[in-house]
Amino acid sequence: DAMVIQNPRYQVTQFGKPVTLSCSQTLNHNVMYWYQQKSSQAPKLLFHYYDKDFNNEADTPDNFQSRRPNTSFCFLDIRSPGLGDAAMYLCATRVGASTDTQYFGPGTRLTVL
Amino acid sequence: DQQVKQNSPSLSVQEGRISILNCDYTNSMFDYFLWYKKYPAEGPTFLISISSIKDKNEDGRFTVFLNKSAKHLSLHIVPSQPGDSAVYFCAASYNNNDMRFGAGTRLTVKP
């Protein structure tokens, strides 16, 4: 089945130790998103790619970076995780226009010790 | 800046009754609204949407109502089933900009 896959599902890292979260899609969608969701809060958009064009939200910390080496894969790099970065990280894809549905992966829950 | 608000963090209803989930927004530019449903350990999945040119959209047991003057939308589930128990997110977008989500409402449907 076509889908959005996130690996790993659970990630534990130490304070200040770089970590990379992975997202892949078999939907061949143009747009890929990364959201951060903390407990009982709305998913917060960090950035997205429209094909190779990178779009950063104004309030996304510099500590967060992203790479999209090809259509299928997108990575979230957290250069120096802090305790406040512990959250669920959701990847989503969309074909193109904003009225198209976003398809979400199951998320990666990041714990920072 | 929370542009989309779901003020009820949880809702509990009896099986067979109506579930009404509410959502308010502050940005009058929003022209497309969506509801997503999320089960534990899964990502949100699209449920139903509505364009600002409509005030109602129905899909089976699910109906979304939009009141633009009040900047309010609601999701009605009739009849509610135990399998509907999940977290429901309201989302909004405008003019090819990306979606803004509410914090979600956890619905519990009791048998």
Short mmCIF file of N, CA and C in Angstrom, two decimals, chain A residues 9-10 33 35 37 40-43 45 48 57 90 94 97-106, chain B residues 2 32 34 36 38 41-46 89 93-104:
data_model
loop_
_atom_site.label_atom_id
_atom_site.label_comp_id
_atom_site.label_asym_id
_atom_site.label_seq_id
_atom_site.Cartn_x
_atom_site.Cartn_y
_atom_site.Cartn_z
N ARG A 9 10.07 4.82 15.08
CA ARG A 9 8.84 5.25 15.71
C ARG A 9 9.10 5.90 17.06
N TYR A 10 10.15 5.45 17.73
CA TYR A 10 10.55 6.00 19.02
C TYR A 10 12.05 6.24 18.97
N TYR A 33 6.08 17.66 4.55
CA TYR A 33 6.03 18.55 5.71
C TYR A 33 6.65 17.87 6.93
N TYR A 35 6.06 18.39 11.08
CA TYR A 35 5.35 19.05 12.16
C TYR A 35 5.94 18.58 13.49
N GLN A 37 4.61 18.11 17.40
CA GLN A 37 3.42 18.14 18.24
C GLN A 37 3.78 17.77 19.66
N SER A 40 -1.03 17.52 23.99
CA SER A 40 -2.26 18.33 24.07
C SER A 40 -2.16 19.65 23.32
N GLN A 41 -1.24 19.74 22.38
CA GLN A 41 -1.12 20.95 21.58
C GLN A 41 -1.35 20.64 20.12
N ALA A 42 -1.60 21.68 19.35
CA ALA A 42 -1.78 21.51 17.92
C ALA A 42 -0.46 21.14 17.25
N PRO A 43 -0.50 20.34 16.22
CA PRO A 43 0.70 20.12 15.42
C PRO A 43 1.22 21.46 14.90
N LEU A 45 3.73 23.43 12.39
CA LEU A 45 4.51 23.26 11.18
C LEU A 45 5.92 23.81 11.38
N HIS A 48 8.52 22.90 5.19
CA HIS A 48 8.09 21.97 4.17
C HIS A 48 8.91 22.16 2.90
N GLU A 57 9.32 27.83 8.37
CA GLU A 57 8.44 28.71 9.13
C GLU A 57 9.30 29.71 9.90
N LEU A 90 5.76 14.66 13.29
CA LEU A 90 4.91 14.09 12.24
C LEU A 90 5.40 14.55 10.87
N ARG A 94 1.71 15.90 0.49
CA ARG A 94 0.54 16.42 -0.23
C ARG A 94 0.91 16.46 -1.70
N ALA A 97 -1.76 21.30 -4.61
CA ALA A 97 -2.55 22.46 -4.18
C ALA A 97 -2.92 22.35 -2.71
N SER A 98 -3.12 23.49 -2.09
CA SER A 98 -3.36 23.51 -0.65
C SER A 98 -4.65 22.81 -0.27
N THR A 99 -5.57 22.67 -1.23
CA THR A 99 -6.82 22.00 -0.89
C THR A 99 -6.70 20.49 -0.98
N ASP A 100 -5.56 20.03 -1.38
CA ASP A 100 -5.37 18.58 -1.39
C ASP A 100 -5.14 18.08 0.03
N THR A 101 -5.58 16.87 0.25
CA THR A 101 -5.43 16.28 1.57
C THR A 101 -3.96 16.05 1.89
N GLN A 102 -3.59 16.25 3.14
CA GLN A 102 -2.27 15.86 3.61
C GLN A 102 -2.36 14.44 4.15
N TYR A 103 -1.37 13.64 3.83
CA TYR A 103 -1.28 12.27 4.31
C TYR A 103 -0.16 12.20 5.33
N PHE A 104 -0.49 11.73 6.51
CA PHE A 104 0.46 11.74 7.60
C PHE A 104 1.08 10.36 7.83
N GLY A 105 2.33 10.40 8.27
CA GLY A 105 2.95 9.20 8.79
C GLY A 105 2.53 9.00 10.24
N PRO A 106 2.96 7.89 10.85
CA PRO A 106 2.56 7.58 12.23
C PRO A 106 3.28 8.41 13.28
N GLN B 2 -2.34 31.22 17.99
CA GLN B 2 -3.18 30.07 17.72
C GLN B 2 -4.36 30.53 16.89
N TYR B 32 -10.58 27.22 3.47
CA TYR B 32 -10.72 25.77 3.34
C TYR B 32 -10.47 25.16 4.70
N LEU B 34 -10.69 21.55 7.25
CA LEU B 34 -10.63 20.09 7.23
C LEU B 34 -10.74 19.55 8.65
N TYR B 36 -9.43 16.11 10.72
CA TYR B 36 -8.61 14.91 10.71
C TYR B 36 -8.92 14.11 11.96
N LYS B 38 -7.44 10.99 14.53
CA LYS B 38 -6.18 10.34 14.90
C LYS B 38 -6.42 9.28 15.96
N ALA B 41 -1.07 5.89 18.28
CA ALA B 41 0.05 5.27 17.57
C ALA B 41 -0.10 5.35 16.04
N GLU B 42 -1.01 6.16 15.56
CA GLU B 42 -1.14 6.37 14.12
C GLU B 42 -1.10 7.87 13.83
N GLY B 43 -0.77 8.21 12.57
CA GLY B 43 -0.83 9.60 12.18
C GLY B 43 -2.26 10.04 11.92
N PRO B 44 -2.52 11.34 11.91
CA PRO B 44 -3.86 11.83 11.59
C PRO B 44 -4.27 11.40 10.18
N THR B 45 -5.54 11.08 10.00
CA THR B 45 -6.07 10.74 8.68
C THR B 45 -7.21 11.69 8.35
N PHE B 46 -7.26 12.05 7.09
CA PHE B 46 -8.28 12.98 6.62
C PHE B 46 -9.68 12.39 6.80
N PHE B 89 -8.86 16.56 14.96
CA PHE B 89 -8.19 17.83 14.75
C PHE B 89 -8.94 18.63 13.68
N SER B 93 -6.89 26.47 6.07
CA SER B 93 -5.85 27.02 5.20
C SER B 93 -6.47 28.10 4.32
N TYR B 94 -5.63 28.88 3.64
CA TYR B 94 -6.11 29.89 2.71
C TYR B 94 -5.09 30.15 1.62
N ASN B 95 -5.60 30.39 0.42
CA ASN B 95 -4.79 30.94 -0.66
C ASN B 95 -3.48 30.20 -0.88
N ASN B 96 -3.58 28.87 -0.94
CA ASN B 96 -2.40 28.03 -1.16
C ASN B 96 -1.36 28.11 -0.05
N ASN B 97 -1.73 28.64 1.09
CA ASN B 97 -0.85 28.56 2.24
C ASN B 97 -1.12 27.27 3.00
N ASP B 98 -0.22 26.97 3.89
CA ASP B 98 -0.31 25.69 4.55
C ASP B 98 -1.30 25.70 5.70
N MET B 99 -1.67 24.50 6.12
CA MET B 99 -2.72 24.34 7.11
C MET B 99 -2.26 24.74 8.50
N ARG B 100 -3.21 25.25 9.26
CA ARG B 100 -3.02 25.48 10.69
C ARG B 100 -3.99 24.58 11.43
N PHE B 101 -3.47 23.92 12.46
CA PHE B 101 -4.26 22.94 13.18
C PHE B 101 -4.71 23.46 14.53
N GLY B 102 -5.84 22.94 14.99
CA GLY B 102 -6.24 23.09 16.38
C GLY B 102 -5.54 22.05 17.23
N ALA B 103 -5.74 22.16 18.53
CA ALA B 103 -5.06 21.27 19.48
C ALA B 103 -5.73 19.91 19.60
N GLY B 104 -6.90 19.76 19.02
CA GLY B 104 -7.56 18.47 19.04
C GLY B 104 -8.58 18.32 20.15
#
